CSV table of C-alpha atoms and ligand atoms in Angstrom, one decimal:
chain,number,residue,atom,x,y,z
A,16,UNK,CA,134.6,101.0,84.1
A,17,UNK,CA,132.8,102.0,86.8
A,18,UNK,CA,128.9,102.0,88.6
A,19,UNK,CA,126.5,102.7,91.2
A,20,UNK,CA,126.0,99.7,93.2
A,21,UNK,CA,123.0,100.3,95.7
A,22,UNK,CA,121.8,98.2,98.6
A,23,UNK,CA,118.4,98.4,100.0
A,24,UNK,CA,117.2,97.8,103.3
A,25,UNK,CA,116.7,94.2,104.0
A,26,UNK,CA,114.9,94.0,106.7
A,27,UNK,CA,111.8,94.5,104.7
A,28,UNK,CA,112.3,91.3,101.6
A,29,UNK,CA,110.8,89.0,103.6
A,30,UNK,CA,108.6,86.8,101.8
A,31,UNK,CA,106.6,87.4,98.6
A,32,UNK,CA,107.1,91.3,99.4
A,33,UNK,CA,110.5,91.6,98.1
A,34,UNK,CA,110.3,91.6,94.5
A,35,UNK,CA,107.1,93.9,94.4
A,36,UNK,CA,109.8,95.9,96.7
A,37,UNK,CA,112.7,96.1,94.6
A,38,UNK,CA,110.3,96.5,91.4
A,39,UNK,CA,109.2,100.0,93.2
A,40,UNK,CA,112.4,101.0,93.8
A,41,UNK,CA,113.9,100.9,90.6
A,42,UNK,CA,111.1,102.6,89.0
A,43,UNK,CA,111.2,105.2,91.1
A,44,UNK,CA,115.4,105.3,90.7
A,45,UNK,CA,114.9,105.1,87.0
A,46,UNK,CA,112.8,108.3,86.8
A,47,UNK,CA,114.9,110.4,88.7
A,48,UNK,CA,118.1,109.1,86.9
A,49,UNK,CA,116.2,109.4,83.5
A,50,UNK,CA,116.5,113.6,84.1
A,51,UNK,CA,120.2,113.1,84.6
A,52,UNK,CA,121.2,110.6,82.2
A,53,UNK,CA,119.7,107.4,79.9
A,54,UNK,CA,121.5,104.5,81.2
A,55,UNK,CA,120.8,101.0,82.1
A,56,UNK,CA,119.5,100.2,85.7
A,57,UNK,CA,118.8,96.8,86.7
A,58,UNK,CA,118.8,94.3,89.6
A,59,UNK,CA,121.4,91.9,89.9
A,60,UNK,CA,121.1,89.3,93.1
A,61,UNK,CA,120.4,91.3,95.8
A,62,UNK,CA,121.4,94.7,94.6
A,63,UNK,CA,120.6,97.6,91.9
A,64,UNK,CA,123.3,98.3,89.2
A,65,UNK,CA,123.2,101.9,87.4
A,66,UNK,CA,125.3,102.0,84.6
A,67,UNK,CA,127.4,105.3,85.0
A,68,UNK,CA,129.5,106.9,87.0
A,69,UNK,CA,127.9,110.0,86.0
A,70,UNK,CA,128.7,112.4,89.9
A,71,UNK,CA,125.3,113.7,89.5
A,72,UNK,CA,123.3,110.1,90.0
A,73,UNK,CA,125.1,109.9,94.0
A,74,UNK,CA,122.7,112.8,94.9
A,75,UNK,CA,119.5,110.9,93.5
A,76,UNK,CA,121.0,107.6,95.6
A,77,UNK,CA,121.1,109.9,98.8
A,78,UNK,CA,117.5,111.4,98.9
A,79,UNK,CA,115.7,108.2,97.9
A,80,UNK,CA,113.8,106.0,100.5
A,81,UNK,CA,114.5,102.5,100.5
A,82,UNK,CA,118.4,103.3,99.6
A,83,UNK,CA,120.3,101.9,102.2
A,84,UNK,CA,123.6,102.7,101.0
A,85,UNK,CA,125.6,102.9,98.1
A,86,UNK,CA,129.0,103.2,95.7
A,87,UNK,CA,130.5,104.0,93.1
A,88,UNK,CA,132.7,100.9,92.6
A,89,UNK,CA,135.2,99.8,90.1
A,90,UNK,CA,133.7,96.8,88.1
A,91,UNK,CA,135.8,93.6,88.0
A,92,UNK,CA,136.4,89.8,86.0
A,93,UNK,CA,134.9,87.4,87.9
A,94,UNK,CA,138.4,86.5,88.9
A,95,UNK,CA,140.3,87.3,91.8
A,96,UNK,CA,143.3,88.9,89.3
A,97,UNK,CA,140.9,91.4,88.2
A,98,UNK,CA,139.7,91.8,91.5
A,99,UNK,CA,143.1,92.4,93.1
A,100,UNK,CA,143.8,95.2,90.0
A,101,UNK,CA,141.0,97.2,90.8
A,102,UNK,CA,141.5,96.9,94.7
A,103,UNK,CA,145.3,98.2,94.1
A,104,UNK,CA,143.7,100.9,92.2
A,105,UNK,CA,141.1,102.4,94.5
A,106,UNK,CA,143.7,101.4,97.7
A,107,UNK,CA,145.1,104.4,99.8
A,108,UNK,CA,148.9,104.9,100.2
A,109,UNK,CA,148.7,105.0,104.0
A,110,UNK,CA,147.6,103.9,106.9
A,111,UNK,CA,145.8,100.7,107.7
A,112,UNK,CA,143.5,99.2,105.9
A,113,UNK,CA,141.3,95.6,105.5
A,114,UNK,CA,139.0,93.6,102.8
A,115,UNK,CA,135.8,93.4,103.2
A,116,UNK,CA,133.7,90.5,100.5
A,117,UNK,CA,130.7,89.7,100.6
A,118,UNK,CA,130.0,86.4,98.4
A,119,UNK,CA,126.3,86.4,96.8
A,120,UNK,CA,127.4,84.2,93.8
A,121,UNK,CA,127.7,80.8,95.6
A,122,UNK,CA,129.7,79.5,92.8
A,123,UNK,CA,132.5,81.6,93.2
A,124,UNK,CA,135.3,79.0,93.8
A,125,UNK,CA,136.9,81.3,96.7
A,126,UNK,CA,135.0,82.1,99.8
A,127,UNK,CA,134.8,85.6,101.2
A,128,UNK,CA,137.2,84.9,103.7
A,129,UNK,CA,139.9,83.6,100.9
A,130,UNK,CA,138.9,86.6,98.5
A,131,UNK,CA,139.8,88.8,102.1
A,132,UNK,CA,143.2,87.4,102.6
A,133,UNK,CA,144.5,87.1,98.8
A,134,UNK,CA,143.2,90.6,97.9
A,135,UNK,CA,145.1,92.2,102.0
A,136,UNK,CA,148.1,90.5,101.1
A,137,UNK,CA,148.3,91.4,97.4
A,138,UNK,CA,147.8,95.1,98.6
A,139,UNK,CA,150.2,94.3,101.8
A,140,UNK,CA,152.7,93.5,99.0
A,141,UNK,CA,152.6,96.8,96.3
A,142,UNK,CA,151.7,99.6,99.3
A,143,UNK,CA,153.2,100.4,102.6
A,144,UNK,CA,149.7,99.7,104.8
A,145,UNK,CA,149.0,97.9,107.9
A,146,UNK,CA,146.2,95.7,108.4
A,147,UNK,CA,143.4,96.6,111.1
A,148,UNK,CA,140.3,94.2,111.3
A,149,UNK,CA,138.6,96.6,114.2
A,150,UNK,CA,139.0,100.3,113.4
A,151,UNK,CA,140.8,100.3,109.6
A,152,UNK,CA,141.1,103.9,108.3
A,153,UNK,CA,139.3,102.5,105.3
A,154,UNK,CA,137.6,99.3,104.5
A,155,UNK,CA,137.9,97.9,100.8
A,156,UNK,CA,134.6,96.0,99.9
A,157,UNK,CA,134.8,93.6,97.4
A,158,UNK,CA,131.4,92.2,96.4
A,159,UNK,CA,130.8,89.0,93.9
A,160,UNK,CA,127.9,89.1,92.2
A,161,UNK,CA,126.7,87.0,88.5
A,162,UNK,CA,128.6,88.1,86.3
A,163,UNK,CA,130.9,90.7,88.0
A,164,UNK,CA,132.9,91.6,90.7
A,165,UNK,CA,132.4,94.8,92.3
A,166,UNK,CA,135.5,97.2,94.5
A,167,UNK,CA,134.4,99.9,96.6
A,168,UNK,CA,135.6,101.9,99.5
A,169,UNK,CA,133.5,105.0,99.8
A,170,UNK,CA,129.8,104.1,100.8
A,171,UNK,CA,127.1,106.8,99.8
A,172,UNK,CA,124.7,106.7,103.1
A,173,UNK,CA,121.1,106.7,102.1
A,174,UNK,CA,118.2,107.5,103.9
A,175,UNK,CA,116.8,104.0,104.4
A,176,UNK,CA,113.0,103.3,104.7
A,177,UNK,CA,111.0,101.6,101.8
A,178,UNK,CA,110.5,102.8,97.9
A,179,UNK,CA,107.8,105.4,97.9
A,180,UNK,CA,104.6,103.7,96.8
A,181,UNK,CA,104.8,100.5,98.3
A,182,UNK,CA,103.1,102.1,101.0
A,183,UNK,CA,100.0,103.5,99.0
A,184,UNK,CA,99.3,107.2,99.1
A,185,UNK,CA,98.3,110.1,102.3
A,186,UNK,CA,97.3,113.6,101.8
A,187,UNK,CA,99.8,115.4,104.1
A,188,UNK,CA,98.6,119.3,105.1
A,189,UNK,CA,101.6,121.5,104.4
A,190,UNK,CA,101.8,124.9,106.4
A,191,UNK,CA,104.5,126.7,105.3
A,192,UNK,CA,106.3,126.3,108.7
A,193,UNK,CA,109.0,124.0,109.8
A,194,UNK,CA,107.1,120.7,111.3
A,195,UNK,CA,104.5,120.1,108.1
A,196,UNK,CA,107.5,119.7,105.1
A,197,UNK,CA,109.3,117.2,107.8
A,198,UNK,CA,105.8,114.9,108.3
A,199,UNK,CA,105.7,115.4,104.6
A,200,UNK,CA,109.0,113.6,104.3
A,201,UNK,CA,109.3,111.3,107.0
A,202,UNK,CA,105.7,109.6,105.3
A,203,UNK,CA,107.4,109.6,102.2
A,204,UNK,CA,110.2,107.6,103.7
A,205,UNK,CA,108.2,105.1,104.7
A,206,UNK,CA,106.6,104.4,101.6
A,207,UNK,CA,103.7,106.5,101.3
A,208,UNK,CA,103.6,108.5,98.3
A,209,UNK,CA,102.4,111.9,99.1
A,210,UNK,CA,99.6,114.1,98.0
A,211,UNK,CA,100.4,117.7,99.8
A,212,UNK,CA,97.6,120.2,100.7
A,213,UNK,CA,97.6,123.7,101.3
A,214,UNK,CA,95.1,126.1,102.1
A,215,UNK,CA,95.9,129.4,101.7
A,216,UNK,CA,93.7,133.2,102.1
A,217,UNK,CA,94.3,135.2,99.3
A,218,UNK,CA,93.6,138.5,100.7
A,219,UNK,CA,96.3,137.9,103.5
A,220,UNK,CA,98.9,135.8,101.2
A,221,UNK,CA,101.2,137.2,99.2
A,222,UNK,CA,102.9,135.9,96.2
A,223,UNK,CA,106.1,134.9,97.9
A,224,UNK,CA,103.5,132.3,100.4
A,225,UNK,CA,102.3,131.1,97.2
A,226,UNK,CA,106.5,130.9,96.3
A,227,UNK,CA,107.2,129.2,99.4
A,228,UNK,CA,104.5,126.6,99.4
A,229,UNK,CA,106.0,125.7,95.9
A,230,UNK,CA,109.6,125.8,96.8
A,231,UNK,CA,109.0,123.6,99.9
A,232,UNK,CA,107.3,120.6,97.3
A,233,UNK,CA,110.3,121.3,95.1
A,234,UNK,CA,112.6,120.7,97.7
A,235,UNK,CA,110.1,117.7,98.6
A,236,UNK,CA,109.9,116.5,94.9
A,237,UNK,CA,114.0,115.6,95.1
A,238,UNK,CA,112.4,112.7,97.3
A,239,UNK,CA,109.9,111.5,95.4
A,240,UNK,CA,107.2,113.8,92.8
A,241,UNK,CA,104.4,114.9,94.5
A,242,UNK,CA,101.2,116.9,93.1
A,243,UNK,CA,100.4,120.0,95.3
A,244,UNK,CA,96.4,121.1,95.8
A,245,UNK,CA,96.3,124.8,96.4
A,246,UNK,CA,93.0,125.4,98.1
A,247,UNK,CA,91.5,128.9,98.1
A,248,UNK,CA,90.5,129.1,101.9
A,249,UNK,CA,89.4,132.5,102.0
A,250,UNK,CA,85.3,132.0,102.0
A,251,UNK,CA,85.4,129.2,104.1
A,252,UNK,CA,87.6,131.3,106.3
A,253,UNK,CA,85.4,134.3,106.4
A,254,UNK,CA,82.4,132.1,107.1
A,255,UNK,CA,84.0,130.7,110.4
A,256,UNK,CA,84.9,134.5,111.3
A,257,UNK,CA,81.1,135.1,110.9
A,258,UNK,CA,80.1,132.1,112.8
A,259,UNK,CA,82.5,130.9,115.3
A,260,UNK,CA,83.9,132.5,118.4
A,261,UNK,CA,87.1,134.1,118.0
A,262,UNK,CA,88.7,131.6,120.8
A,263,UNK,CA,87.2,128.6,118.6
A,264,UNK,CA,88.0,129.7,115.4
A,265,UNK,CA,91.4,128.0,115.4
A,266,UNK,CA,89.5,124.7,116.3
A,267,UNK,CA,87.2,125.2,113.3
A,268,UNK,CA,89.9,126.4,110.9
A,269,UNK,CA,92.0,123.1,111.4
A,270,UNK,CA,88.9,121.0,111.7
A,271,UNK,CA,87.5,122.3,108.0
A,272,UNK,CA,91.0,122.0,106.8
A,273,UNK,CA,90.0,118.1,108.1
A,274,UNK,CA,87.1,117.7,105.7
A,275,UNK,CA,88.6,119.1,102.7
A,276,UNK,CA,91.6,117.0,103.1
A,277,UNK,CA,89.4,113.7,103.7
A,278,UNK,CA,87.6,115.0,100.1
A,279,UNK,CA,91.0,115.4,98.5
A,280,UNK,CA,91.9,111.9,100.0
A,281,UNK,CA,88.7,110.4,98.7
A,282,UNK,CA,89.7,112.0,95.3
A,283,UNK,CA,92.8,110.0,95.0
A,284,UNK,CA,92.0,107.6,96.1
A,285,UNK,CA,94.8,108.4,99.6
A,286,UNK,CA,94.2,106.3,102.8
A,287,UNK,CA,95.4,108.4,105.7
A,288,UNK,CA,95.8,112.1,106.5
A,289,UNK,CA,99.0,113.2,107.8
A,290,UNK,CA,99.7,116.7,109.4
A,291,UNK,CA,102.9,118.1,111.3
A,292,UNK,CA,101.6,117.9,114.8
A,293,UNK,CA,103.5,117.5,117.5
A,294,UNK,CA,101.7,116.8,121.1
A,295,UNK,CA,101.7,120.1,123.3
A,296,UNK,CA,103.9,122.2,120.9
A,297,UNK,CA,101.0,124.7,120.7
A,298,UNK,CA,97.5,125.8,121.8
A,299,UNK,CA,95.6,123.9,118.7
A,300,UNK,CA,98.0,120.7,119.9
A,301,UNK,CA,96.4,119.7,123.3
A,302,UNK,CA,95.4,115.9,123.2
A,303,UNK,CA,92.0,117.2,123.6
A,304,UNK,CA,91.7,119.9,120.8
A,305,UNK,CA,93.5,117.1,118.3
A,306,UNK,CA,90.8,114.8,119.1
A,307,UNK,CA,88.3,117.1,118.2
A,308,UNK,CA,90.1,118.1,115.0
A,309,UNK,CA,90.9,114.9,113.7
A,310,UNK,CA,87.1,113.7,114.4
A,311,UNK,CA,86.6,116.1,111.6
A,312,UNK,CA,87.6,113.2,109.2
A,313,UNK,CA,86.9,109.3,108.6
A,314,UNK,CA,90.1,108.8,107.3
A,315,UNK,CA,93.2,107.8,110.3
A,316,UNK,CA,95.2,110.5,111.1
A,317,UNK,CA,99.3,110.1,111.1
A,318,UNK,CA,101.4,112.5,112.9
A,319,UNK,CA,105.1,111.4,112.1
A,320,UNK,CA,105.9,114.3,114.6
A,321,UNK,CA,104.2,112.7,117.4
A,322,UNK,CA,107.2,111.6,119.4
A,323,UNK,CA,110.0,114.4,118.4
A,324,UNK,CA,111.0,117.7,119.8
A,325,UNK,CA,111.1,120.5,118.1
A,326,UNK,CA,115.2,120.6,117.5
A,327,UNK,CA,114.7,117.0,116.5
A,328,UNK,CA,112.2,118.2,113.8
A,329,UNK,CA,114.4,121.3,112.8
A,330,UNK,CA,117.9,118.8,112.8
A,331,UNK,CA,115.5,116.7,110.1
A,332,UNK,CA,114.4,119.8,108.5
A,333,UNK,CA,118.2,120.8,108.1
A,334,UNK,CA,119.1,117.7,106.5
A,335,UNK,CA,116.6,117.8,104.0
A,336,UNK,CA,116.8,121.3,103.0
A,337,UNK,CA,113.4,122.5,103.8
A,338,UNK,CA,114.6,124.6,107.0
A,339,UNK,CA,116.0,127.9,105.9
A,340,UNK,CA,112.7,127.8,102.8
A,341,UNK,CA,110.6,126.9,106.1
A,342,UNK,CA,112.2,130.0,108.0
A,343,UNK,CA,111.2,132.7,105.8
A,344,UNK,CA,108.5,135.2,107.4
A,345,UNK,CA,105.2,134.6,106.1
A,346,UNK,CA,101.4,134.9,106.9
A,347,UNK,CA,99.6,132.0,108.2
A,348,UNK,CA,96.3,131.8,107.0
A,349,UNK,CA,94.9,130.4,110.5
A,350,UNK,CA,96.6,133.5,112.3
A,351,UNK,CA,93.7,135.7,111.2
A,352,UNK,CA,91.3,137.0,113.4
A,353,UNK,CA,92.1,134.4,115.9
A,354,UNK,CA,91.8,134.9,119.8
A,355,UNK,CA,94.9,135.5,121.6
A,356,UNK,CA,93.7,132.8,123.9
A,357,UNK,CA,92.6,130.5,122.3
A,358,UNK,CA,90.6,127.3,124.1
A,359,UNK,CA,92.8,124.4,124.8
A,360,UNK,CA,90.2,122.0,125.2
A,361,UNK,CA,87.1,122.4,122.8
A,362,UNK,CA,84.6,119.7,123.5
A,363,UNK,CA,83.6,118.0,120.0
A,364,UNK,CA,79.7,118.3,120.7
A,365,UNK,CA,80.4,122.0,121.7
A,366,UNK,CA,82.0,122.7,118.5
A,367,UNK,CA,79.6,120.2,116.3
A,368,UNK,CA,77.2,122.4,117.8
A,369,UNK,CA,78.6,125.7,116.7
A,370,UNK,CA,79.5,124.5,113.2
A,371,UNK,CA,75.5,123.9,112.6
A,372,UNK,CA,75.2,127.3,112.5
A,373,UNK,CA,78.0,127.9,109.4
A,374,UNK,CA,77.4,127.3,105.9
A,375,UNK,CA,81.1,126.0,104.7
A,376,UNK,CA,81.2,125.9,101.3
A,377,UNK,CA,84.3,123.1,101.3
A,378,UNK,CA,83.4,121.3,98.1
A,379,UNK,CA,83.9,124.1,96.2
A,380,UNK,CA,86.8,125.0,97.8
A,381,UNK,CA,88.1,122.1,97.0
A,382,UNK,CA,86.8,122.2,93.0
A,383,UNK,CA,88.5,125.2,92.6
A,384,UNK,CA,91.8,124.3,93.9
A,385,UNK,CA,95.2,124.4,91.5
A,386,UNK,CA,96.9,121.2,91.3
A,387,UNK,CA,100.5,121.5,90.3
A,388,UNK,CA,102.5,118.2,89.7
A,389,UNK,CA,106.4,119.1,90.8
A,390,UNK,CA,109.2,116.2,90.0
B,23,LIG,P1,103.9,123.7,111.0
B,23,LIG,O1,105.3,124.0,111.5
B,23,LIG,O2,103.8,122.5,110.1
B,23,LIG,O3,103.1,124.9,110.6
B,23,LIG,P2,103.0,124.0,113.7
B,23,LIG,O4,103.6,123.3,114.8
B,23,LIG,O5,103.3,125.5,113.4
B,23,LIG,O6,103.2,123.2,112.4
B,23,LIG,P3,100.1,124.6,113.3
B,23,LIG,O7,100.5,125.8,112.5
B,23,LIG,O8,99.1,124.7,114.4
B,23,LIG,O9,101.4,123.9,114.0
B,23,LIG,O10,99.6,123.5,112.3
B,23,LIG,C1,99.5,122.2,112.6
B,23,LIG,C2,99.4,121.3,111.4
B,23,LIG,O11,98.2,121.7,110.7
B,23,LIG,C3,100.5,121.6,110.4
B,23,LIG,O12,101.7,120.9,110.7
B,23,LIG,C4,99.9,121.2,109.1
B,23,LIG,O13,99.9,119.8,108.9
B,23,LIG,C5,98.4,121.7,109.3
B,23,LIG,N1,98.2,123.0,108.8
B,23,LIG,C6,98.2,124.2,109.4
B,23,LIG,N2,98.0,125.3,108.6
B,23,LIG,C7,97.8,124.8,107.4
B,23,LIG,C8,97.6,125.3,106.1
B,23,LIG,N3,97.4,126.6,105.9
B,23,LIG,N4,97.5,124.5,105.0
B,23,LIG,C9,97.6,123.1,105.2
B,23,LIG,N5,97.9,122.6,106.4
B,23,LIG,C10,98.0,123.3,107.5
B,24,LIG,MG1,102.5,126.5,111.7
């Protein structure tokens, strides 16, 4: 028999943390196995056990924060007979090879570095390999746990970070272009589970923004679920057209998109905004013009993006599958009617100023929004 043995990070089960911890992350396994296959998941010192071997659950143990690593590992006796068997099983037939045990069950009468030298020398004795302690072609882990041994030799990396929700939950504004998906993610793998916003103009979108928007939080849902507020931008938009300078508008656009965001946050209760900027990539990402659009909102501001360049974002948007859904042509909604220079350092008073002379209607922007749940 085999299962999926997953570590977690353990830097972060210090202290009374650590069960609340491990609780969150087995939820959150347990829903996304449960679309895949009803088996038993439960913790087992130190570790999560899923009861298959089903190839489709090694995906889920990839993509979900707070998965250190994991494997599919043959399950042993609690003897080191049985363990030997299934190390003889899962061994290669060349090259060079060591054990590797790791000894949570204390009352185990062998210690790891006994279980390492019976198991190498049983395998020494059935297979032409040679041992190498410092750079083996593969390493055979053997870990003893309560009531089971387990043998492994292929980890499944994970993507680290902490179970999503331990964090508490951020509205992050999703454009459909490459940065916002990656901030999206990178909160997520730190815990934060994500409420995504999108404004969007009607008259200028198309279906296939409205398409993209939803394949990008599909993509994102593999993660974690996330619910997706669609907010109609369009009157609000044309209001700022009326009222605003064209080399301010983009100023105003983002700093509205601010305000609705902080009443979406308020909504559910979310406490943080994050967006994908990234310092100096563009005009509306001076420090100066970021000040004056995040002074929009009460709520902090995160920018995960902050301290990356843009192939570093696009590498991460790779890995996660959002690039090429990222990289399809489409119309952004701030694009319109903008100046083609736009001001890189609007003044907040300048701009509180101009904005007395709009009438944004952003709460009922925000009423009317669709909010579609994807995972
Ligand atoms: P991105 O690649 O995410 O679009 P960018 O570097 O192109 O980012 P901007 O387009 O200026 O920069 O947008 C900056 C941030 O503002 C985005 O990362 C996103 O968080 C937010 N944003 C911009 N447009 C929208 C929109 N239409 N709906 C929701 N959020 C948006
Ligand atoms: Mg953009």
């Amino acid at each position: 028999m085999r299962v999926y043995v997953v570590h977690y990070s353990e830097i972060a089960l210090k202290g009374k943390n650590r069960r609340y911890f491990e609780e969150r992350l087995v939820e959150n396994l347990r829903r996304k196995i449960r679309k895949i296959e009803d088996c038993r998941i439960r913790r087992e010192y130190g570790r999560i056990v899923v009861e298959s071997e089903n190839p489709a659950i090694s995906e889920v143990l990839r993509k979900t924060p707070g998965v250190k690593y994991s494997a599919l590992a043959e399950v042993a006796e609690l003897d080191v007979e049985s363990i030997c068997e299934r190390a003889l099983k899962i061994a290669p037939d060349a090259g060079t090879f060591k054990v590797d045990t790791r000894r949570s069950n204390k009352d185990f009468p062998l210690t790891s570095i006994e279980i390492n030298r019976i198991v190498g020398e049983r395998i020494l004795k059935a297979k032409k390999l040679r041992v190498d302690l410092h750079n083996p072609d593969k390493i055979i882990y053997v870990e003893i746990s309560s009531k089971h041994a387990y043998v492994y030799s292929e980890r499944i990396e994970g993507i680290g970070g902490l179970p999503v929700g331990v964090s508490g939950r951020v509205v992050s504004l999703i454009s459909g272009g490459i940065d916002s998906p990656v901030a999206s993610f990178l909160a997520m793998k730190r815990g934060a589970e994500v409420v995504l916003v999108h404004f969007f103009n009607s008259t200028i979108h198309s279906q296939s923004v409205r398409k993209k928007i939803h394949d990008l939080a599909e993509k994102l849902s593999e993660v974690h679920r996330v619910r997706l507020y669609m907010v109609p931008f369009r009157d609000v938009q044309m209001e700022i057209i009326r009222c605003i300078p064209s080399d301010y508008r983009m100023v105003v656009y983002r700093r509205s998109m601010m305000r609705m965001a902080s009443l979406i946050a308020e909504r559910e209760g979310a406490k943080a905004i994050v967006t994908g900027d990234s310092l100096g990539q563009v005009a509306s990402q001076t420090l100066q013009n970021l000040r004056t659009i995040y002074a929009a909102s009460n709520y902090p501001v995160l920018t995960p993006l902050i301290g990356l360049d843009k192939d570093e974002i696009v590498e991460i948007a790779r890995r996660i599958g959002t690039y090429d859904i990222s990289t399809l042509p489409y119309e952004d909604c701030c694009s319109l009617l903008v100046s083609k220079h736009p001001i890189t350092s609007a003044k907040l008073d300048e701009v509180e100023r101009m904005e007395e002379n709009c009438q944004l209607r952003e709460k009922e922007a925000v009423e009317s929004a669709e909010v579609i749940e994807f995972g």
